[in-house]
Amino acid sequence: MAAAESAGADWVHVDVMDGHFVPNLTFGPKMVKDLRRATTLPVDVHLMIERPEDWVERYADAGATYVTFHVEATPRVSWTVEKIRRRGARPGLTANPDTPLERLLPHLGELELVLVMSVQPGFGGQAFLPGSLERVAAVRAALDRGGLAAELVVDGGVKPENCRAVWEAGASVLVAGSAVYLDPEGTAAAIAKFRKALGP
Ligand code: ZN
């Protein structure tokens, strides 16, 4: 994370997986708390977990700037959004690539962030799914129609080669994991490739 920060990363994105909502297990609130202490960048926590309503306050307390959860993971979306906001974090919502956007769009006015998944959640290193650009553009159009300023985050398979198209489709934040951390030329070179592709 320090390498990414010194190379000019704008945010830190933390993928929290619970082994239930997705078949993989990653970090918990303690990791978020430790990351929060180690950086001044916004910490964007993406919860790929069941029953997010039981957990969002712990991530807000750990210092998450944004707490994003999945629309599929709880029937109580608006209530969970409100819980995040009341605890002092900025609420975000996302949906799996095969979930109709109609489940996301009615909540846009409640959110500070909307995340478009461009891979199936659960594992790093996957290829950007075709069809994701159309979903980004549809969410961008809905935000603009509503005069809404929520961040539009795109997460999954974003690389220097496709980031320009994702940006032009309407993303305001690009999440990159493998493309940054597994670049053979190193983290700083990877971030420079993104900056170059996106232009001045
Ligand atoms: Zn993520």
PDB file of C-alpha atoms and ligand atoms in Angstrom:
ATOM      1  CA  MET A   1       0.000   0.000   0.000  1.00  0.00           C
ATOM      2  CA  ALA A   2       2.838   2.399   0.817  1.00  0.00           C
ATOM      3  CA  ALA A   3       4.385   1.690  -2.588  1.00  0.00           C
ATOM      4  CA  ALA A   4       1.076   2.456  -4.325  1.00  0.00           C
ATOM      5  CA  GLU A   5       0.586   5.597  -2.275  1.00  0.00           C
ATOM      6  CA  SER A   6       4.049   6.971  -3.013  1.00  0.00           C
ATOM      7  CA  ALA A   7       3.520   6.156  -6.697  1.00  0.00           C
ATOM      8  CA  GLY A   8       0.455   8.413  -6.733  1.00  0.00           C
ATOM      9  CA  ALA A   9      -2.524   6.146  -6.036  1.00  0.00           C
ATOM     10  CA  ASP A  10      -5.554   8.239  -5.052  1.00  0.00           C
ATOM     11  CA  TRP A  11      -7.450   5.712  -2.921  1.00  0.00           C
ATOM     12  CA  VAL A  12      -6.944   2.383  -1.182  1.00  0.00           C
ATOM     13  CA  HIS A  13      -9.572  -0.238  -2.103  1.00  0.00           C
ATOM     14  CA  VAL A  14     -10.002  -3.141   0.345  1.00  0.00           C
ATOM     15  CA  ASP A  15     -11.812  -6.288  -0.815  1.00  0.00           C
ATOM     16  CA  VAL A  16     -13.428  -7.960   2.188  1.00  0.00           C
ATOM     17  CA  MET A  17     -14.613 -11.530   1.511  1.00  0.00           C
ATOM     18  CA  ASP A  18     -16.326 -13.794   4.019  1.00  0.00           C
ATOM     19  CA  GLY A  19     -16.158 -17.282   2.464  1.00  0.00           C
ATOM     20  CA  HIS A  20     -19.996 -17.274   2.180  1.00  0.00           C
ATOM     21  CA  PHE A  21     -21.135 -14.487  -0.128  1.00  0.00           C
ATOM     22  CA  VAL A  22     -18.056 -15.335  -2.199  1.00  0.00           C
ATOM     23  CA  PRO A  23     -15.997 -18.541  -1.998  1.00  0.00           C
ATOM     24  CA  ASN A  24     -12.883 -16.812  -0.711  1.00  0.00           C
ATOM     25  CA  LEU A  25     -11.758 -15.303   2.563  1.00  0.00           C
ATOM     26  CA  THR A  26      -9.730 -12.119   2.999  1.00  0.00           C
ATOM     27  CA  PHE A  27      -9.587  -9.316   5.549  1.00  0.00           C
ATOM     28  CA  GLY A  28     -11.629  -8.121   8.489  1.00  0.00           C
ATOM     29  CA  PRO A  29     -12.039  -4.857  10.418  1.00  0.00           C
ATOM     30  CA  LYS A  30      -8.608  -5.183  12.061  1.00  0.00           C
ATOM     31  CA  MET A  31      -6.873  -4.976   8.682  1.00  0.00           C
ATOM     32  CA  VAL A  32      -8.932  -1.906   7.776  1.00  0.00           C
ATOM     33  CA  LYS A  33      -7.992  -0.284  11.074  1.00  0.00           C
ATOM     34  CA  ASP A  34      -4.296  -0.987  10.486  1.00  0.00           C
ATOM     35  CA  LEU A  35      -4.461   0.331   6.897  1.00  0.00           C
ATOM     36  CA  ARG A  36      -6.290   3.438   8.102  1.00  0.00           C
ATOM     37  CA  ARG A  37      -3.423   4.181  10.489  1.00  0.00           C
ATOM     38  CA  ALA A  38      -0.824   3.678   7.750  1.00  0.00           C
ATOM     39  CA  THR A  39      -2.215   6.040   5.085  1.00  0.00           C
ATOM     40  CA  THR A  40      -3.866   9.413   4.654  1.00  0.00           C
ATOM     41  CA  LEU A  41      -5.636   8.267   1.454  1.00  0.00           C
ATOM     42  CA  PRO A  42      -9.370   7.528   1.422  1.00  0.00           C
ATOM     43  CA  VAL A  43      -9.952   3.886   2.416  1.00  0.00           C
ATOM     44  CA  ASP A  44     -12.670   2.371   0.243  1.00  0.00           C
ATOM     45  CA  VAL A  45     -13.971  -0.852   1.810  1.00  0.00           C
ATOM     46  CA  HIS A  46     -15.850  -3.230  -0.506  1.00  0.00           C
ATOM     47  CA  LEU A  47     -17.780  -5.793   1.525  1.00  0.00           C
ATOM     48  CA  MET A  48     -18.397  -9.049  -0.325  1.00  0.00           C
ATOM     49  CA  ILE A  49     -20.132 -10.547   2.689  1.00  0.00           C
ATOM     50  CA  GLU A  50     -23.517 -11.887   3.792  1.00  0.00           C
ATOM     51  CA  ARG A  51     -25.555  -9.823   6.263  1.00  0.00           C
ATOM     52  CA  PRO A  52     -23.590  -6.595   5.751  1.00  0.00           C
ATOM     53  CA  GLU A  53     -26.014  -4.841   8.107  1.00  0.00           C
ATOM     54  CA  ASP A  54     -24.378  -6.740  10.986  1.00  0.00           C
ATOM     55  CA  TRP A  55     -20.889  -5.542  10.024  1.00  0.00           C
ATOM     56  CA  VAL A  56     -20.992  -2.066   8.489  1.00  0.00           C
ATOM     57  CA  GLU A  57     -20.633  -0.250  11.808  1.00  0.00           C
ATOM     58  CA  ARG A  58     -17.464  -2.189  12.626  1.00  0.00           C
ATOM     59  CA  TYR A  59     -15.904  -1.125   9.314  1.00  0.00           C
ATOM     60  CA  ALA A  60     -16.984   2.478   9.829  1.00  0.00           C
ATOM     61  CA  ASP A  61     -15.455   2.385  13.311  1.00  0.00           C
ATOM     62  CA  ALA A  62     -12.261   0.916  11.843  1.00  0.00           C
ATOM     63  CA  GLY A  63     -11.899   4.119   9.839  1.00  0.00           C
ATOM     64  CA  ALA A  64     -13.295   3.240   6.410  1.00  0.00           C
ATOM     65  CA  THR A  65     -13.980   6.362   4.357  1.00  0.00           C
ATOM     66  CA  TYR A  66     -16.486   4.496   2.179  1.00  0.00           C
ATOM     67  CA  VAL A  67     -18.325   1.288   3.092  1.00  0.00           C
ATOM     68  CA  THR A  68     -19.802  -0.463   0.057  1.00  0.00           C
ATOM     69  CA  PHE A  69     -21.976  -3.587   0.220  1.00  0.00           C
ATOM     70  CA  HIS A  70     -23.804  -5.826  -2.246  1.00  0.00           C
ATOM     71  CA  VAL A  71     -27.482  -5.362  -3.056  1.00  0.00           C
ATOM     72  CA  GLU A  72     -27.803  -9.189  -3.231  1.00  0.00           C
ATOM     73  CA  ALA A  73     -26.483  -9.647   0.314  1.00  0.00           C
ATOM     74  CA  THR A  74     -29.347  -8.131   2.299  1.00  0.00           C
ATOM     75  CA  PRO A  75     -33.054  -7.373   1.893  1.00  0.00           C
ATOM     76  CA  ARG A  76     -32.550  -4.209   3.995  1.00  0.00           C
ATOM     77  CA  VAL A  77     -30.596  -1.991   1.607  1.00  0.00           C
ATOM     78  CA  SER A  78     -31.811   1.476   2.641  1.00  0.00           C
ATOM     79  CA  TRP A  79     -31.543   0.637   6.321  1.00  0.00           C
ATOM     80  CA  THR A  80     -27.958  -0.579   5.871  1.00  0.00           C
ATOM     81  CA  VAL A  81     -27.084   2.592   3.907  1.00  0.00           C
ATOM     82  CA  GLU A  82     -28.462   4.679   6.760  1.00  0.00           C
ATOM     83  CA  LYS A  83     -26.505   2.674   9.334  1.00  0.00           C
ATOM     84  CA  ILE A  84     -23.254   3.440   7.476  1.00  0.00           C
ATOM     85  CA  ARG A  85     -24.051   7.142   7.234  1.00  0.00           C
ATOM     86  CA  ARG A  86     -25.060   7.447  10.889  1.00  0.00           C
ATOM     87  CA  ARG A  87     -21.766   5.843  11.896  1.00  0.00           C
ATOM     88  CA  GLY A  88     -19.809   8.524  10.051  1.00  0.00           C
ATOM     89  CA  ALA A  89     -18.781   6.694   6.866  1.00  0.00           C
ATOM     90  CA  ARG A  90     -19.942   7.277   3.277  1.00  0.00           C
ATOM     91  CA  PRO A  91     -22.315   4.579   1.979  1.00  0.00           C
ATOM     92  CA  GLY A  92     -21.762   2.713  -1.267  1.00  0.00           C
ATOM     93  CA  LEU A  93     -23.734  -0.001  -3.050  1.00  0.00           C
ATOM     94  CA  THR A  94     -22.803  -2.537  -5.691  1.00  0.00           C
ATOM     95  CA  ALA A  95     -24.214  -5.480  -7.633  1.00  0.00           C
ATOM     96  CA  ASN A  96     -22.782  -8.595  -9.246  1.00  0.00           C
ATOM     97  CA  PRO A  97     -22.372  -8.485 -13.046  1.00  0.00           C
ATOM     98  CA  ASP A  98     -25.432 -10.718 -13.592  1.00  0.00           C
ATOM     99  CA  THR A  99     -27.726  -8.731 -11.295  1.00  0.00           C
ATOM    100  CA  PRO A 100     -30.102  -6.389 -13.158  1.00  0.00           C
ATOM    101  CA  LEU A 101     -29.129  -2.738 -12.709  1.00  0.00           C
ATOM    102  CA  GLU A 102     -32.762  -2.065 -11.842  1.00  0.00           C
ATOM    103  CA  ARG A 103     -31.981  -3.328  -8.335  1.00  0.00           C
ATOM    104  CA  LEU A 104     -29.246  -0.709  -7.928  1.00  0.00           C
ATOM    105  CA  LEU A 105     -30.674   2.349  -9.637  1.00  0.00           C
ATOM    106  CA  PRO A 106     -33.556   3.135  -7.225  1.00  0.00           C
ATOM    107  CA  HIS A 107     -30.986   3.639  -4.438  1.00  0.00           C
ATOM    108  CA  LEU A 108     -28.655   6.040  -6.280  1.00  0.00           C
ATOM    109  CA  GLY A 109     -30.011   9.098  -4.467  1.00  0.00           C
ATOM    110  CA  GLU A 110     -29.090   7.573  -1.085  1.00  0.00           C
ATOM    111  CA  LEU A 111     -25.468   6.856  -1.962  1.00  0.00           C
ATOM    112  CA  GLU A 112     -22.060   8.524  -1.998  1.00  0.00           C
ATOM    113  CA  LEU A 113     -20.651   5.764  -4.203  1.00  0.00           C
ATOM    114  CA  VAL A 114     -21.930   3.213  -6.655  1.00  0.00           C
ATOM    115  CA  LEU A 115     -19.650   0.386  -7.726  1.00  0.00           C
ATOM    116  CA  VAL A 116     -19.979  -1.512 -11.003  1.00  0.00           C
ATOM    117  CA  MET A 117     -18.462  -4.998 -10.783  1.00  0.00           C
ATOM    118  CA  SER A 118     -16.715  -5.866 -14.036  1.00  0.00           C
ATOM    119  CA  VAL A 119     -15.828  -9.425 -12.947  1.00  0.00           C
ATOM    120  CA  GLN A 120     -17.666 -11.978 -10.795  1.00  0.00           C
ATOM    121  CA  PRO A 121     -16.681 -11.099  -7.228  1.00  0.00           C
ATOM    122  CA  GLY A 122     -14.405 -13.354  -5.221  1.00  0.00           C
ATOM    123  CA  PHE A 123     -11.020 -13.605  -6.881  1.00  0.00           C
ATOM    124  CA  GLY A 124      -8.360 -11.284  -8.246  1.00  0.00           C
ATOM    125  CA  GLY A 125      -6.769 -11.563 -11.657  1.00  0.00           C
ATOM    126  CA  GLN A 126      -9.941 -12.034 -13.728  1.00  0.00           C
ATOM    127  CA  ALA A 127     -10.571 -10.547 -17.180  1.00  0.00           C
ATOM    128  CA  PHE A 128     -12.861  -7.515 -17.604  1.00  0.00           C
ATOM    129  CA  LEU A 129     -16.314  -8.818 -18.560  1.00  0.00           C
ATOM    130  CA  PRO A 130     -17.735  -7.695 -21.891  1.00  0.00           C
ATOM    131  CA  GLY A 131     -20.941  -5.833 -21.243  1.00  0.00           C
ATOM    132  CA  SER A 132     -19.484  -3.969 -18.270  1.00  0.00           C
ATOM    133  CA  LEU A 133     -18.937  -0.785 -20.277  1.00  0.00           C
ATOM    134  CA  GLU A 134     -22.650  -0.653 -21.087  1.00  0.00           C
ATOM    135  CA  ARG A 135     -23.465  -1.034 -17.390  1.00  0.00           C
ATOM    136  CA  VAL A 136     -21.053   1.769 -16.476  1.00  0.00           C
ATOM    137  CA  ALA A 137     -22.609   4.015 -19.108  1.00  0.00           C
ATOM    138  CA  ALA A 138     -26.128   3.200 -17.865  1.00  0.00           C
ATOM    139  CA  VAL A 139     -25.226   4.068 -14.274  1.00  0.00           C
ATOM    140  CA  ARG A 140     -23.467   7.254 -15.443  1.00  0.00           C
ATOM    141  CA  ALA A 141     -26.588   8.285 -17.367  1.00  0.00           C
ATOM    142  CA  ALA A 142     -28.803   7.624 -14.338  1.00  0.00           C
ATOM    143  CA  LEU A 143     -26.511   9.666 -12.048  1.00  0.00           C
ATOM    144  CA  ASP A 144     -26.429  12.547 -14.519  1.00  0.00           C
ATOM    145  CA  ARG A 145     -30.209  12.430 -15.036  1.00  0.00           C
ATOM    146  CA  GLY A 146     -30.681  12.695 -11.284  1.00  0.00           C
ATOM    147  CA  GLY A 147     -28.051  15.426 -10.872  1.00  0.00           C
ATOM    148  CA  LEU A 148     -26.236  13.079  -8.466  1.00  0.00           C
ATOM    149  CA  ALA A 149     -22.559  13.413  -7.579  1.00  0.00           C
ATOM    150  CA  ALA A 150     -21.896   9.897  -6.229  1.00  0.00           C
ATOM    151  CA  GLU A 151     -18.572   8.371  -7.220  1.00  0.00           C
ATOM    152  CA  LEU A 152     -18.875   5.730  -9.948  1.00  0.00           C
ATOM    153  CA  VAL A 153     -16.323   3.031  -9.170  1.00  0.00           C
ATOM    154  CA  VAL A 154     -15.422   0.247 -11.603  1.00  0.00           C
ATOM    155  CA  ASP A 155     -13.875  -2.851 -10.055  1.00  0.00           C
ATOM    156  CA  GLY A 156     -12.479  -5.935 -11.773  1.00  0.00           C
ATOM    157  CA  GLY A 157     -10.079  -6.524 -14.655  1.00  0.00           C
ATOM    158  CA  VAL A 158      -9.206  -2.835 -15.079  1.00  0.00           C
ATOM    159  CA  LYS A 159      -5.806  -2.477 -16.750  1.00  0.00           C
ATOM    160  CA  PRO A 160      -3.807   0.245 -18.504  1.00  0.00           C
ATOM    161  CA  GLU A 161      -5.035  -1.183 -21.845  1.00  0.00           C
ATOM    162  CA  ASN A 162      -8.756  -0.792 -21.080  1.00  0.00           C
ATOM    163  CA  CYS A 163      -8.848   1.994 -18.472  1.00  0.00           C
ATOM    164  CA  ARG A 164      -9.394   4.754 -21.017  1.00  0.00           C
ATOM    165  CA  ALA A 165     -12.576   3.083 -22.284  1.00  0.00           C
ATOM    166  CA  VAL A 166     -13.837   2.561 -18.718  1.00  0.00           C
ATOM    167  CA  TRP A 167     -13.157   6.216 -17.941  1.00  0.00           C
ATOM    168  CA  GLU A 168     -14.898   7.387 -21.099  1.00  0.00           C
ATOM    169  CA  ALA A 169     -17.930   5.220 -20.266  1.00  0.00           C
ATOM    170  CA  GLY A 170     -18.349   7.357 -17.152  1.00  0.00           C
ATOM    171  CA  ALA A 171     -16.285   5.931 -14.288  1.00  0.00           C
ATOM    172  CA  SER A 172     -14.878   8.395 -11.754  1.00  0.00           C
ATOM    173  CA  VAL A 173     -12.775   5.830  -9.849  1.00  0.00           C
ATOM    174  CA  LEU A 174     -10.881   2.851 -11.287  1.00  0.00           C
ATOM    175  CA  VAL A 175      -9.956  -0.068  -9.050  1.00  0.00           C
ATOM    176  CA  ALA A 176      -6.900  -2.088 -10.032  1.00  0.00           C
ATOM    177  CA  GLY A 177      -5.418  -4.977  -8.073  1.00  0.00           C
ATOM    178  CA  SER A 178      -3.367  -7.348 -10.211  1.00  0.00           C
ATOM    179  CA  ALA A 179      -2.613  -4.639 -12.779  1.00  0.00           C
ATOM    180  CA  VAL A 180      -0.861  -2.626 -10.073  1.00  0.00           C
ATOM    181  CA  TYR A 181       0.596  -5.236  -7.753  1.00  0.00           C
ATOM    182  CA  LEU A 182       1.549  -7.921 -10.261  1.00  0.00           C
ATOM    183  CA  ASP A 183       3.102  -5.683 -12.912  1.00  0.00           C
ATOM    184  CA  PRO A 184       6.597  -7.131 -13.510  1.00  0.00           C
ATOM    185  CA  GLU A 185       7.955  -3.582 -13.801  1.00  0.00           C
ATOM    186  CA  GLY A 186       6.672  -2.720 -10.341  1.00  0.00           C
ATOM    187  CA  THR A 187       3.911  -0.738  -8.679  1.00  0.00           C
ATOM    188  CA  ALA A 188       5.136   2.753  -9.593  1.00  0.00           C
ATOM    189  CA  ALA A 189       5.526   1.807 -13.269  1.00  0.00           C
ATOM    190  CA  ALA A 190       2.027   0.285 -13.248  1.00  0.00           C
ATOM    191  CA  ILE A 191       0.427   3.441 -11.864  1.00  0.00           C
ATOM    192  CA  ALA A 192       2.356   5.550 -14.373  1.00  0.00           C
ATOM    193  CA  LYS A 193       0.889   3.404 -17.189  1.00  0.00           C
ATOM    194  CA  PHE A 194      -2.629   4.176 -15.931  1.00  0.00           C
ATOM    195  CA  ARG A 195      -1.891   7.913 -15.714  1.00  0.00           C
ATOM    196  CA  LYS A 196      -0.450   7.922 -19.233  1.00  0.00           C
ATOM    197  CA  ALA A 197      -3.432   6.022 -20.661  1.00  0.00           C
ATOM    198  CA  LEU A 198      -5.876   8.422 -18.992  1.00  0.00           C
ATOM    199  CA  GLY A 199      -4.071  11.496 -20.275  1.00  0.00           C
ATOM    200  CA  PRO A 200      -3.501  14.829 -18.554  1.00  0.00           C
TER     201      PRO A 200
HETATM  202 ZN    ZN B   1     -13.522  -4.522  -4.810  1.00  0.00          ZN
END
